[in-house]
Short mmCIF file of N, CA and C in Angstrom, two decimals:
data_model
loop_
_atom_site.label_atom_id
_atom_site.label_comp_id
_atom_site.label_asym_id
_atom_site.label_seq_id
_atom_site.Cartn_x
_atom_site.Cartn_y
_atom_site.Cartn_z
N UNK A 1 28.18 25.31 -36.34
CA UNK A 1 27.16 24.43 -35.78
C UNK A 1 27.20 23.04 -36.37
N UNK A 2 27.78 22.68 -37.42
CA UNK A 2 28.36 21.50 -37.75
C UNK A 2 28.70 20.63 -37.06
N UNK A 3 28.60 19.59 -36.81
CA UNK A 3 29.49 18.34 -36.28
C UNK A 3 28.53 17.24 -35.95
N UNK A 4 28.82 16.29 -34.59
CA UNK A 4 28.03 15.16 -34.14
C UNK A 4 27.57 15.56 -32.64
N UNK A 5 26.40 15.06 -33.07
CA UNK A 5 25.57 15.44 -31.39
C UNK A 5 25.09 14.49 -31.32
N UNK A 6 25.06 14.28 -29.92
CA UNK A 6 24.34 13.10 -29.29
C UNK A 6 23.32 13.62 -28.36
N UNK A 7 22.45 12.69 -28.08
CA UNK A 7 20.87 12.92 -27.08
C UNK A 7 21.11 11.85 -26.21
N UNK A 8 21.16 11.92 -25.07
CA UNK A 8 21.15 10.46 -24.21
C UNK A 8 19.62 10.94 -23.41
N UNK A 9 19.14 9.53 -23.23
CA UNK A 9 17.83 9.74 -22.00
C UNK A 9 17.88 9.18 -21.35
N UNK A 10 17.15 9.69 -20.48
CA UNK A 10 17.62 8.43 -18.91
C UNK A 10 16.28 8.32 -18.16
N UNK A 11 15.82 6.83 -17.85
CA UNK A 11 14.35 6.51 -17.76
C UNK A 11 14.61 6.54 -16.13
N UNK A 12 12.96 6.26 -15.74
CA UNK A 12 12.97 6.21 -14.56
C UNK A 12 13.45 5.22 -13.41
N UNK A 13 14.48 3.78 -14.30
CA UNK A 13 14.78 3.12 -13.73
C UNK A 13 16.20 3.51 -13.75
N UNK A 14 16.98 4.55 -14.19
CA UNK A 14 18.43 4.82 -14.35
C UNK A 14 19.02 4.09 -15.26
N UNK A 15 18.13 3.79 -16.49
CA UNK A 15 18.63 3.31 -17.71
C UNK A 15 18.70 4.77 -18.70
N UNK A 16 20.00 4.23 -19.00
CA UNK A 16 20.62 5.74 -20.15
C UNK A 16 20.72 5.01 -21.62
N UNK A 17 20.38 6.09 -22.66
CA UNK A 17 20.44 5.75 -24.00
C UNK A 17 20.94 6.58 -25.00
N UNK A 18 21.17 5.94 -25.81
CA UNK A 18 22.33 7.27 -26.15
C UNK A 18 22.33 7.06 -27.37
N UNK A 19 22.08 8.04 -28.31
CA UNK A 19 22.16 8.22 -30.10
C UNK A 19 22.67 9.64 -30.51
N UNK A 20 23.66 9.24 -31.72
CA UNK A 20 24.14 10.59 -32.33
C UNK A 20 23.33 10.91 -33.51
N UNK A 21 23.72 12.19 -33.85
CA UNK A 21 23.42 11.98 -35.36
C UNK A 21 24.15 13.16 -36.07
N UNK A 22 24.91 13.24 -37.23
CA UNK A 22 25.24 14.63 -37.62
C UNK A 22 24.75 15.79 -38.35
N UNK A 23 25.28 16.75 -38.22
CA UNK A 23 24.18 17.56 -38.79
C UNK A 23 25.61 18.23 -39.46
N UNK A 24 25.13 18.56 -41.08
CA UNK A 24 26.38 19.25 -41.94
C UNK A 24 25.53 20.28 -42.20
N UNK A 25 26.14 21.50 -42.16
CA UNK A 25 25.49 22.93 -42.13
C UNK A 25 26.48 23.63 -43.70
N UNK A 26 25.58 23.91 -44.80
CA UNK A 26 25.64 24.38 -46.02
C UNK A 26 25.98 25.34 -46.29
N UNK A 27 27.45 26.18 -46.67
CA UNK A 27 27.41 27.12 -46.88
C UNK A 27 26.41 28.18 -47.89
N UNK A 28 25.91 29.20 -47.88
CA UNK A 28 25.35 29.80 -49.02
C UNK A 28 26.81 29.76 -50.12
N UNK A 29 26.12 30.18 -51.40
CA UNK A 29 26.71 30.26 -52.24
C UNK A 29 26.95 31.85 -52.36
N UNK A 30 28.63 31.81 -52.37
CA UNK A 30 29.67 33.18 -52.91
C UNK A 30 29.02 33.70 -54.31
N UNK A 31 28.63 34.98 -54.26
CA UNK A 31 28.23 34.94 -55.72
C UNK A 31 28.88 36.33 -56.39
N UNK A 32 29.83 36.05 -57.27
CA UNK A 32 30.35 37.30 -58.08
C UNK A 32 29.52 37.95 -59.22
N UNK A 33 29.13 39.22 -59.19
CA UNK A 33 28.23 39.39 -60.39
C UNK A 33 29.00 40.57 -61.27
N UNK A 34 29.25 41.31 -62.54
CA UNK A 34 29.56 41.98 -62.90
C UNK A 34 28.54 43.32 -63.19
N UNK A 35 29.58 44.72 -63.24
CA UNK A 35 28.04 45.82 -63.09
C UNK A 35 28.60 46.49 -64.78
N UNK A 36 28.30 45.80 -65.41
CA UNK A 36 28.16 46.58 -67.15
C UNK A 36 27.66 48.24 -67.16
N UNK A 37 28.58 48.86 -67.57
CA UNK A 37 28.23 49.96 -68.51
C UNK A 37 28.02 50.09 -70.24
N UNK A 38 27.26 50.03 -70.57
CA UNK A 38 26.92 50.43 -72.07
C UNK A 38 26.11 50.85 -72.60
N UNK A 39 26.52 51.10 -73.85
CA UNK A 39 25.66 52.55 -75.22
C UNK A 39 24.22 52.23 -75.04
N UNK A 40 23.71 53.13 -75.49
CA UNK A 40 22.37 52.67 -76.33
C UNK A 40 22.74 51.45 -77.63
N UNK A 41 21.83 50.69 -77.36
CA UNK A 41 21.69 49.96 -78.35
C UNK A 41 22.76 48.98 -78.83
N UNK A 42 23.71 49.37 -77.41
CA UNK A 42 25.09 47.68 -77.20
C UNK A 42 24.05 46.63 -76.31
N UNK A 43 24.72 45.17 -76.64
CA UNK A 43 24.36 44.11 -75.48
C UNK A 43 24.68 44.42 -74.58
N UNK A 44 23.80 44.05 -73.17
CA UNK A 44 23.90 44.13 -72.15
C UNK A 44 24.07 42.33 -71.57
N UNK A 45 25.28 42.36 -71.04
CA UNK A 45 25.98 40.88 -71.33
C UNK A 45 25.94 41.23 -69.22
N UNK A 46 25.28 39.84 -68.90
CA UNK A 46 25.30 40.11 -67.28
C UNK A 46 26.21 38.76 -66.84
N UNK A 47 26.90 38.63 -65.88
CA UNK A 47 27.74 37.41 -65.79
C UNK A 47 27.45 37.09 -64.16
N UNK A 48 27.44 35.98 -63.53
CA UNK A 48 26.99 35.56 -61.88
C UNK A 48 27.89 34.02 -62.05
N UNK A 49 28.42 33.46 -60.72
CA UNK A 49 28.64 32.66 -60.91
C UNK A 49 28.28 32.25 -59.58
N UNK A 50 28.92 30.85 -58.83
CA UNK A 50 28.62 30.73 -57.35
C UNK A 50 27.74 29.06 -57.37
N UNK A 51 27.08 29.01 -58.34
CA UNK A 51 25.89 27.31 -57.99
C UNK A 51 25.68 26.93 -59.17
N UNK A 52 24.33 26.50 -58.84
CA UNK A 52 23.95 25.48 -59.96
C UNK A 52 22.43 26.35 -60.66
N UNK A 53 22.11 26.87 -60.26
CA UNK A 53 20.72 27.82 -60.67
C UNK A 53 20.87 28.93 -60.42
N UNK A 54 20.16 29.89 -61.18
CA UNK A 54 20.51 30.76 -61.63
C UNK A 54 18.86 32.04 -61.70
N UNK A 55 18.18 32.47 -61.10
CA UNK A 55 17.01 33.51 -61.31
C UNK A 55 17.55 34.81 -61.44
N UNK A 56 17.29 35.20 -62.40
CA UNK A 56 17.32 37.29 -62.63
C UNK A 56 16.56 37.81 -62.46
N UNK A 57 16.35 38.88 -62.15
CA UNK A 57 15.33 39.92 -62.55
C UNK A 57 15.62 41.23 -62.47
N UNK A 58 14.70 42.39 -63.21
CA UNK A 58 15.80 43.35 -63.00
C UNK A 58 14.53 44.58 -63.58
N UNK A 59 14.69 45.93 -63.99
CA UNK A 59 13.90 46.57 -64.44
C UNK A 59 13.03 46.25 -66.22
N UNK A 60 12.01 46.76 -66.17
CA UNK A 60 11.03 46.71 -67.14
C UNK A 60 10.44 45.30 -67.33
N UNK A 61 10.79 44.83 -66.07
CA UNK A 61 10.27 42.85 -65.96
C UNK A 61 11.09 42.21 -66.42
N UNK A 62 12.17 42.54 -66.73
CA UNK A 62 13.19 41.10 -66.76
C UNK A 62 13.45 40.30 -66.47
N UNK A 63 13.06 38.93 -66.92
CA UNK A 63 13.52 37.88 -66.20
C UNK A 63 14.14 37.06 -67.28
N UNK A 64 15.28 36.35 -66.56
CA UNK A 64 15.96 35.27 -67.04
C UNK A 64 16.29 34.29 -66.15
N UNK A 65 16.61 32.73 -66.27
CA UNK A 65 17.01 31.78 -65.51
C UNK A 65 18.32 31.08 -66.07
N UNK A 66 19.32 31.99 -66.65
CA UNK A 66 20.49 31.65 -66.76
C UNK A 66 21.93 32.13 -66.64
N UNK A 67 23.11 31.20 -66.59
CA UNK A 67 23.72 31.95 -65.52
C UNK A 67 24.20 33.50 -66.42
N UNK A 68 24.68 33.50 -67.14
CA UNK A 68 25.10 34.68 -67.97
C UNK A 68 24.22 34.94 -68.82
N UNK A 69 22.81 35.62 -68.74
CA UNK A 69 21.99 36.47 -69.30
C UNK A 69 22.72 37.21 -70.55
N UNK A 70 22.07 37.48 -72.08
CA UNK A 70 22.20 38.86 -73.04
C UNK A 70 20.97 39.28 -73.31
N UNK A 71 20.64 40.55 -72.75
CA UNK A 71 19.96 41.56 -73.12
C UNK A 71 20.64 42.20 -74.32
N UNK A 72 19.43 42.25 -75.23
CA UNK A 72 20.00 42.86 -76.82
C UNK A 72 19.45 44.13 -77.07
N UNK A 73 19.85 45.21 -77.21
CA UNK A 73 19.55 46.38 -77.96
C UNK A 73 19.22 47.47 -76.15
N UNK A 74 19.80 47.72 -75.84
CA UNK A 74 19.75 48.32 -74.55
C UNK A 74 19.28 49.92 -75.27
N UNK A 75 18.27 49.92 -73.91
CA UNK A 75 17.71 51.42 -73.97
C UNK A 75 18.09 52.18 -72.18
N UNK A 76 17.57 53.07 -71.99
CA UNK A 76 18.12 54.20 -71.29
C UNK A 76 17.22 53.18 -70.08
N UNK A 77 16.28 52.93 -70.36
CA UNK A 77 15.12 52.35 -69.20
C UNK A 77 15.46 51.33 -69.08
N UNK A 78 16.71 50.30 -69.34
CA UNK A 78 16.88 49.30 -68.82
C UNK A 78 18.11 49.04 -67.56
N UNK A 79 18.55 50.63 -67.28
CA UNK A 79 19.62 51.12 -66.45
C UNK A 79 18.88 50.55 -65.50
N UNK A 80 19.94 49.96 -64.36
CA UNK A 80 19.49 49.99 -62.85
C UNK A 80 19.69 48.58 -62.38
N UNK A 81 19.13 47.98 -61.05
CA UNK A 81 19.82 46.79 -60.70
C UNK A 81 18.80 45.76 -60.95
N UNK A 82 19.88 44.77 -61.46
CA UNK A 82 19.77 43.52 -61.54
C UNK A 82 19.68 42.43 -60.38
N UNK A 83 19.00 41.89 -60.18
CA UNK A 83 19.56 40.73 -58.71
C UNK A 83 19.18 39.27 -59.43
N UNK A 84 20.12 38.49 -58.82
CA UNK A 84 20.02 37.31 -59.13
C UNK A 84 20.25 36.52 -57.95
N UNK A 85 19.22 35.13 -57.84
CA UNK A 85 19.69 34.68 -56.92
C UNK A 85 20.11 33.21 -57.38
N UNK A 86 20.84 33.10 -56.50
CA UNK A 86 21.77 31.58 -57.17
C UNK A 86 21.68 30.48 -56.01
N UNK A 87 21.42 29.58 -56.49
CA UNK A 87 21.26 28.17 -55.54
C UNK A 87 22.36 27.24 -55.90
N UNK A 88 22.67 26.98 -54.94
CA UNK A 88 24.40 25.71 -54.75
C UNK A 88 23.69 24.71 -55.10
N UNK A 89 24.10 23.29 -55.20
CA UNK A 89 23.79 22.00 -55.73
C UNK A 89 23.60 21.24 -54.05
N UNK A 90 23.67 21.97 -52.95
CA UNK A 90 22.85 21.34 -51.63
C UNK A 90 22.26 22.26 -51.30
N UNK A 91 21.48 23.04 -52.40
CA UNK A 91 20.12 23.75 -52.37
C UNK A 91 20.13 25.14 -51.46
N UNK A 92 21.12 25.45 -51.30
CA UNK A 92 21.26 27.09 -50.66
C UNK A 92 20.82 28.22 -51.54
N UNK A 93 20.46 29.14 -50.70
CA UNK A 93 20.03 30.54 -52.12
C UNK A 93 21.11 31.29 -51.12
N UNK A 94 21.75 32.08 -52.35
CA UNK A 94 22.23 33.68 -51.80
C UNK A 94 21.37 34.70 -53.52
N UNK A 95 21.46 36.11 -52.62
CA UNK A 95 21.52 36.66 -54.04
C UNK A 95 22.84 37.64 -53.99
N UNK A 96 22.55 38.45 -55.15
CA UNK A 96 23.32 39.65 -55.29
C UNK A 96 23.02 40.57 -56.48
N UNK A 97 23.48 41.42 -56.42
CA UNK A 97 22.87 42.71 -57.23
C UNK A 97 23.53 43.00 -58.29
N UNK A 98 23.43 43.16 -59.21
CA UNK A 98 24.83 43.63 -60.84
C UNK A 98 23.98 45.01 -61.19
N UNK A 99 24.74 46.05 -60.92
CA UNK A 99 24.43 47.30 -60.82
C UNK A 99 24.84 47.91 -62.96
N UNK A 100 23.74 48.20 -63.36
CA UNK A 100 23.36 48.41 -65.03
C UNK A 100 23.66 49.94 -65.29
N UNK A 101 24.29 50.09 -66.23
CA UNK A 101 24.11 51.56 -66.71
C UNK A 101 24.02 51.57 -68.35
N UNK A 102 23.12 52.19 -68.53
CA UNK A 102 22.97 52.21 -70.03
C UNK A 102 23.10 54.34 -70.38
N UNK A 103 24.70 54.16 -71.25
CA UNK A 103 24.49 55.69 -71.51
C UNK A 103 24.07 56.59 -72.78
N UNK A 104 23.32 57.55 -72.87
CA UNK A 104 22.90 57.77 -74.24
C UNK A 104 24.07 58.21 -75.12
N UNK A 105 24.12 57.60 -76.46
CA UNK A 105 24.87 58.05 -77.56
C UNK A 105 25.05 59.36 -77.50
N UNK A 106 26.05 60.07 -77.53
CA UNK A 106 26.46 61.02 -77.62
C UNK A 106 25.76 61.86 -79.13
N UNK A 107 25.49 63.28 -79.09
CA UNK A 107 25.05 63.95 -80.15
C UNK A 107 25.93 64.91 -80.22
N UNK A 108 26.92 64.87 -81.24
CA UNK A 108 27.69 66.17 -81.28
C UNK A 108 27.62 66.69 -82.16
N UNK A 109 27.52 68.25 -81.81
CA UNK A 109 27.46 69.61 -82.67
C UNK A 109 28.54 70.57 -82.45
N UNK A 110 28.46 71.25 -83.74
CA UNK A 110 29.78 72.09 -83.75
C UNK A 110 29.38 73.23 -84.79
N UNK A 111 29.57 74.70 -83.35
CA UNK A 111 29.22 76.15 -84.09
C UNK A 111 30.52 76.83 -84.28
N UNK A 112 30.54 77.57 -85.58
CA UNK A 112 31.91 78.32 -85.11
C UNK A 112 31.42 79.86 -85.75
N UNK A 113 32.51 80.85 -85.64
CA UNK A 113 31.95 82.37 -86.56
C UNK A 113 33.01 82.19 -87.34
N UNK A 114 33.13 81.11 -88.00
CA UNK A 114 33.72 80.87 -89.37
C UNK A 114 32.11 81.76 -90.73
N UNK A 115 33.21 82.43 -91.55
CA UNK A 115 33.87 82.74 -91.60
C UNK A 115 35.00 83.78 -90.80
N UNK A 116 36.60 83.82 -90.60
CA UNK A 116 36.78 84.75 -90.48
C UNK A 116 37.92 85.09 -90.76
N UNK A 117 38.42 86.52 -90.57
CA UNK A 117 39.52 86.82 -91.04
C UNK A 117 40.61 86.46 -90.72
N UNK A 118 41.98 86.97 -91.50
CA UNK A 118 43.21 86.11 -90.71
C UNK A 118 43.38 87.23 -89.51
N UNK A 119 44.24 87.04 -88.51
CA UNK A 119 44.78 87.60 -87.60
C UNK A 119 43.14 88.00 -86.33
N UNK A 120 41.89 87.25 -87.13
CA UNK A 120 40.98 87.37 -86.25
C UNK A 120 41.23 85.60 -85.20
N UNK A 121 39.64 85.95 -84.19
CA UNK A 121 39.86 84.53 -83.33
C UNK A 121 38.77 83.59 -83.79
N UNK A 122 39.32 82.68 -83.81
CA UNK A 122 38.36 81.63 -84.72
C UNK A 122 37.65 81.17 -83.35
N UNK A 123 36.76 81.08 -83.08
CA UNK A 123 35.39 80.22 -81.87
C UNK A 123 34.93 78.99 -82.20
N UNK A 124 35.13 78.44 -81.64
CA UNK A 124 34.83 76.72 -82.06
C UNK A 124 33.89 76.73 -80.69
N UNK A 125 32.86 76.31 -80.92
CA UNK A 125 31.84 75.59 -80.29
C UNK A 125 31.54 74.33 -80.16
N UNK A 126 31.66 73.43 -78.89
CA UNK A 126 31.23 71.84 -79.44
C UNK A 126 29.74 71.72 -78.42
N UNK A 127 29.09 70.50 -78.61
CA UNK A 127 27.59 70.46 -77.94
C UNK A 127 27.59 68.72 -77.91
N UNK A 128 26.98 68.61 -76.88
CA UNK A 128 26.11 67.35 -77.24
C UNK A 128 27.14 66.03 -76.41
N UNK A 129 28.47 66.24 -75.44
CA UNK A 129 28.96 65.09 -74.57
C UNK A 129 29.18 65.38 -73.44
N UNK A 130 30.06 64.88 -72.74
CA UNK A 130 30.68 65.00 -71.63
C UNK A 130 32.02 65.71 -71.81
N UNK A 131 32.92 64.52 -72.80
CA UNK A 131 34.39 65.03 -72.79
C UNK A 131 34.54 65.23 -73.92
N UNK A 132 35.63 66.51 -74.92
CA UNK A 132 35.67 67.07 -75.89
C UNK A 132 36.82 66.43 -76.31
N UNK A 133 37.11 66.17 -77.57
CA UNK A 133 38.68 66.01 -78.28
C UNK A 133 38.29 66.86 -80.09
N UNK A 134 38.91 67.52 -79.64
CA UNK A 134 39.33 68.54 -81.02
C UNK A 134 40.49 67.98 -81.95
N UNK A 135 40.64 68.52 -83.34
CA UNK A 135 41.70 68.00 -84.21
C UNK A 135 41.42 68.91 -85.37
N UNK A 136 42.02 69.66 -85.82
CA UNK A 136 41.83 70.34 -86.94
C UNK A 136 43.23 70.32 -88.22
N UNK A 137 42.97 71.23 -89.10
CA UNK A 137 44.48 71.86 -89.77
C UNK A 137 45.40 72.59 -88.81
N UNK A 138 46.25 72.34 -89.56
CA UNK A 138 47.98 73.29 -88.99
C UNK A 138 47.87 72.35 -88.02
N UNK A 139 47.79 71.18 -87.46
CA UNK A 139 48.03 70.30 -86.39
C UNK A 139 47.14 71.00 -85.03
N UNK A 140 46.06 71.39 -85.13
CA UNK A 140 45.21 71.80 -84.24
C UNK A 140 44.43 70.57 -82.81
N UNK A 141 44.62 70.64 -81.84
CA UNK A 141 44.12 69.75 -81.10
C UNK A 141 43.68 70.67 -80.30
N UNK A 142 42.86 69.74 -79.58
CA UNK A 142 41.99 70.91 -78.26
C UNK A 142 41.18 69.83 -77.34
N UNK A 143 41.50 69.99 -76.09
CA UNK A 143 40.34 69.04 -75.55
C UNK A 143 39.16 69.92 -74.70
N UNK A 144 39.41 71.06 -75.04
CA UNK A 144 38.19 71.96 -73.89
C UNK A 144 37.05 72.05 -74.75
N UNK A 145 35.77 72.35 -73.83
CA UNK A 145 34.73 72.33 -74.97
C UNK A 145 34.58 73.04 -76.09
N UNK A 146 35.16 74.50 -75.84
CA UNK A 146 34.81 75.85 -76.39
C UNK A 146 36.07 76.19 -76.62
N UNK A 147 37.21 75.72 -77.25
CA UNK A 147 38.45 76.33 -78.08
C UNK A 147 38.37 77.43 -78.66
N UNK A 148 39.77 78.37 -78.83
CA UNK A 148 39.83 79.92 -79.42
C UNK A 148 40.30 79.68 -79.60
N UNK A 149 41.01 80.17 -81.20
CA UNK A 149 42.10 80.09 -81.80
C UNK A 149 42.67 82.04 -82.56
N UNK A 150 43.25 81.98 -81.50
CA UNK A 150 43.71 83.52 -81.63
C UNK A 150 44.97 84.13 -82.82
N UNK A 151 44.50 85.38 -83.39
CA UNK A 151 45.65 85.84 -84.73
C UNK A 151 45.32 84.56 -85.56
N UNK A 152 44.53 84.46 -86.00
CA UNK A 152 44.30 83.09 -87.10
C UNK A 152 45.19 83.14 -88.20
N UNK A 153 45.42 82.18 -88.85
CA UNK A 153 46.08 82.48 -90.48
C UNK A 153 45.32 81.38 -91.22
N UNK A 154 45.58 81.80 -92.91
CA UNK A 154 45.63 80.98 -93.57
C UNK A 154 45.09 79.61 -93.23
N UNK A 155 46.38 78.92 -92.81
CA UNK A 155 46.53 77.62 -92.44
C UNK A 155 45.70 77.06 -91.96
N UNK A 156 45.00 77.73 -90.94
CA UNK A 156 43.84 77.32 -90.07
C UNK A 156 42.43 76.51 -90.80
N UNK A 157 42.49 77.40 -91.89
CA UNK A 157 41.67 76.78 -92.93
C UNK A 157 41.09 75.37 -93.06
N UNK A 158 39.75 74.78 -93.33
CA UNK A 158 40.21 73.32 -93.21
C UNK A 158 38.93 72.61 -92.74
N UNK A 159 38.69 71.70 -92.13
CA UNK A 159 38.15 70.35 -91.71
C UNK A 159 38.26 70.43 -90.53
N UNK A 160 37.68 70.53 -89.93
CA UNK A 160 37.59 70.30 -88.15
C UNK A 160 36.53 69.12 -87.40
N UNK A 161 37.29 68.58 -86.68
CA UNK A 161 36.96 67.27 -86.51
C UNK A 161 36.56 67.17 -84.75
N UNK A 162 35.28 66.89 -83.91
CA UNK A 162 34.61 66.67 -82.83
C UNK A 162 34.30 65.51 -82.59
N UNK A 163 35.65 64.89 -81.43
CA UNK A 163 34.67 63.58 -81.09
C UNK A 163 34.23 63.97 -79.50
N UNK A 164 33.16 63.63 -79.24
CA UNK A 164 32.59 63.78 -78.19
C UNK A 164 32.29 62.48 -77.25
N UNK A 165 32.50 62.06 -75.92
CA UNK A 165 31.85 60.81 -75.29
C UNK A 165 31.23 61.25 -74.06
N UNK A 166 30.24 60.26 -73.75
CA UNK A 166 29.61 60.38 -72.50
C UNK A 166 29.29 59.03 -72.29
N UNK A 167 30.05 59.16 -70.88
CA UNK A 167 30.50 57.39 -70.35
C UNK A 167 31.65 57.02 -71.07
N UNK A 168 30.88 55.96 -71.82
CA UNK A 168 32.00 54.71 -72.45
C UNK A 168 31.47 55.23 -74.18
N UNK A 169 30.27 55.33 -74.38
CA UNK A 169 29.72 56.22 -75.50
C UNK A 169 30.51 57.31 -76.15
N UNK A 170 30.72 57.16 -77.56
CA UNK A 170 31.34 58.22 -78.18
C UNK A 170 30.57 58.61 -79.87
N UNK A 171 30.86 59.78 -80.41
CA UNK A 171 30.22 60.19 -81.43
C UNK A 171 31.21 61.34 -81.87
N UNK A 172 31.44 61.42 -83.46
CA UNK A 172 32.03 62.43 -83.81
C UNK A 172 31.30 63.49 -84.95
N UNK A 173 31.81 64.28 -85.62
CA UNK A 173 31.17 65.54 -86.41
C UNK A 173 32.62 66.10 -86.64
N UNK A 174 32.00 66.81 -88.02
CA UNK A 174 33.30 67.96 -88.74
C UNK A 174 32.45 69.05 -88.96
N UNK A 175 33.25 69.76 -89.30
CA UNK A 175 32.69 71.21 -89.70
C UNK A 175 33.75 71.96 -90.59
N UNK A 176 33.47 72.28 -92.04
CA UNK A 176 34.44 73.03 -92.18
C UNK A 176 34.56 74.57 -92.06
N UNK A 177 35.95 75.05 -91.84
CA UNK A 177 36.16 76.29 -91.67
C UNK A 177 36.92 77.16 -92.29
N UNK A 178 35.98 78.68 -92.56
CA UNK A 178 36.41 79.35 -94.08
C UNK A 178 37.79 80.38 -93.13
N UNK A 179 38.81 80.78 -93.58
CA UNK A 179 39.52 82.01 -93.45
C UNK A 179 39.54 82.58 -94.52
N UNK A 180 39.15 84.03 -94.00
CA UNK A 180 39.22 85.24 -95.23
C UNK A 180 40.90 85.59 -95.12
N UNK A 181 41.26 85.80 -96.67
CA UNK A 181 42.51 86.99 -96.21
C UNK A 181 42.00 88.01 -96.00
N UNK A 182 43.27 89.27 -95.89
CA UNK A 182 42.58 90.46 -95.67
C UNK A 182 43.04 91.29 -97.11
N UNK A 183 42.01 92.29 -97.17
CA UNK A 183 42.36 93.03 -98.64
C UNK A 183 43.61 92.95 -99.09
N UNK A 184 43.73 93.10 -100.57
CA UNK A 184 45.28 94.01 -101.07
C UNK A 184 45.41 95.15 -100.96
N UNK A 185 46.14 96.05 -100.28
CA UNK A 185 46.19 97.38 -100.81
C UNK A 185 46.88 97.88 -101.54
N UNK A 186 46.80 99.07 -102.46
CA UNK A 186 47.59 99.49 -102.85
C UNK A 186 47.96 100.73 -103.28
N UNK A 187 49.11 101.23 -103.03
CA UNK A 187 48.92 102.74 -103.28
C UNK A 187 49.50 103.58 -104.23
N UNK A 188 48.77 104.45 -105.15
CA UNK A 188 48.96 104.77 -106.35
C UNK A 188 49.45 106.31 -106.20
#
């Protein structure tokens, strides 16, 4: 709808008149926003670009009027959307939305029926993420939640190590673990 228009009028004596004028039509402003995932208790760093002004708002009453907002110390209740609307420098608004996730710190726990004997199955229990990574003695790795370690020996003995994440969030824990031998016998 841009360009030059003209109006002509024409009176009752068949006199015509004639004026243009242009009219420049403003695009809104393109606006890129980023959608952050992070911990409890990371910055929540929001980024928009597109104009010259800048309004946020977002859950628990947030407001800011600049273009890259930091929210400091993020809690679980500050998950969810953001909108901002942004005005060009020939005064257009667009908005757009920066979609928030804040995930809880991971709590990891770790049960096992340590003690136990050799040639028994050692039970490793993990608690408290999403995704498991195991690491123990004798070069032990495991990524399932609930690892068995079958005919045990000796070796097994040791330090056992749980990192756990949920999301981008991660947390680890050890536990150590006893192996019994089994009796001496002997026969007289």
């Amino acid at each position: 709808s841009a360009g030059t228009y003209s109006f002509s009028v024409t009176d009752n004596n068949g006199c015509v008149n004639t004026a243009t004028t242009s009219v420049v039509v403003n695009p809104l402003p393109v606006i890129v926003v980023n959608n952050p995932a992070v911990c409890i208790g990371d910055n929540i760093n929001l980024s928009s670009n597109g104009g010259v002004s800048y309004d946020w708002s977002g859950p628990l009453g947030f407001t800011d009027n600049t273009q890259n907002p930091i929210i400091n110390n993020a809690t679980l209740g500050m998950s969810g959307q953001y909108t901002v609307t942004v005005t060009s420098a020939q005064g257009c608004s667009n908005t757009a939305v920066a979609n928030v996730t804040v995930h809880p710190i991971p709590n990891p726990g770790i049960n096992s029926n340590s003690p136990v004997c050799v040639n028994g199955t050692l039970n490793l229990n993990g608690s408290g993420g999403v995704v498991y990574n195991w690491s123990g003695p004798n070069g032990f790795t495991s990524n399932q939640q609930n690892p068995n370690i079958n005919n045990v020996g000796l070796p097994a003995a040791g330090v056992y190590s749980l990192l756990v994440s949920s999301g981008t969030c991660t947390a680890s824990t050890t536990a150590t673990v006893i192996i019994n031998p089994l009796p001496q016998m002997a026969f007289t």
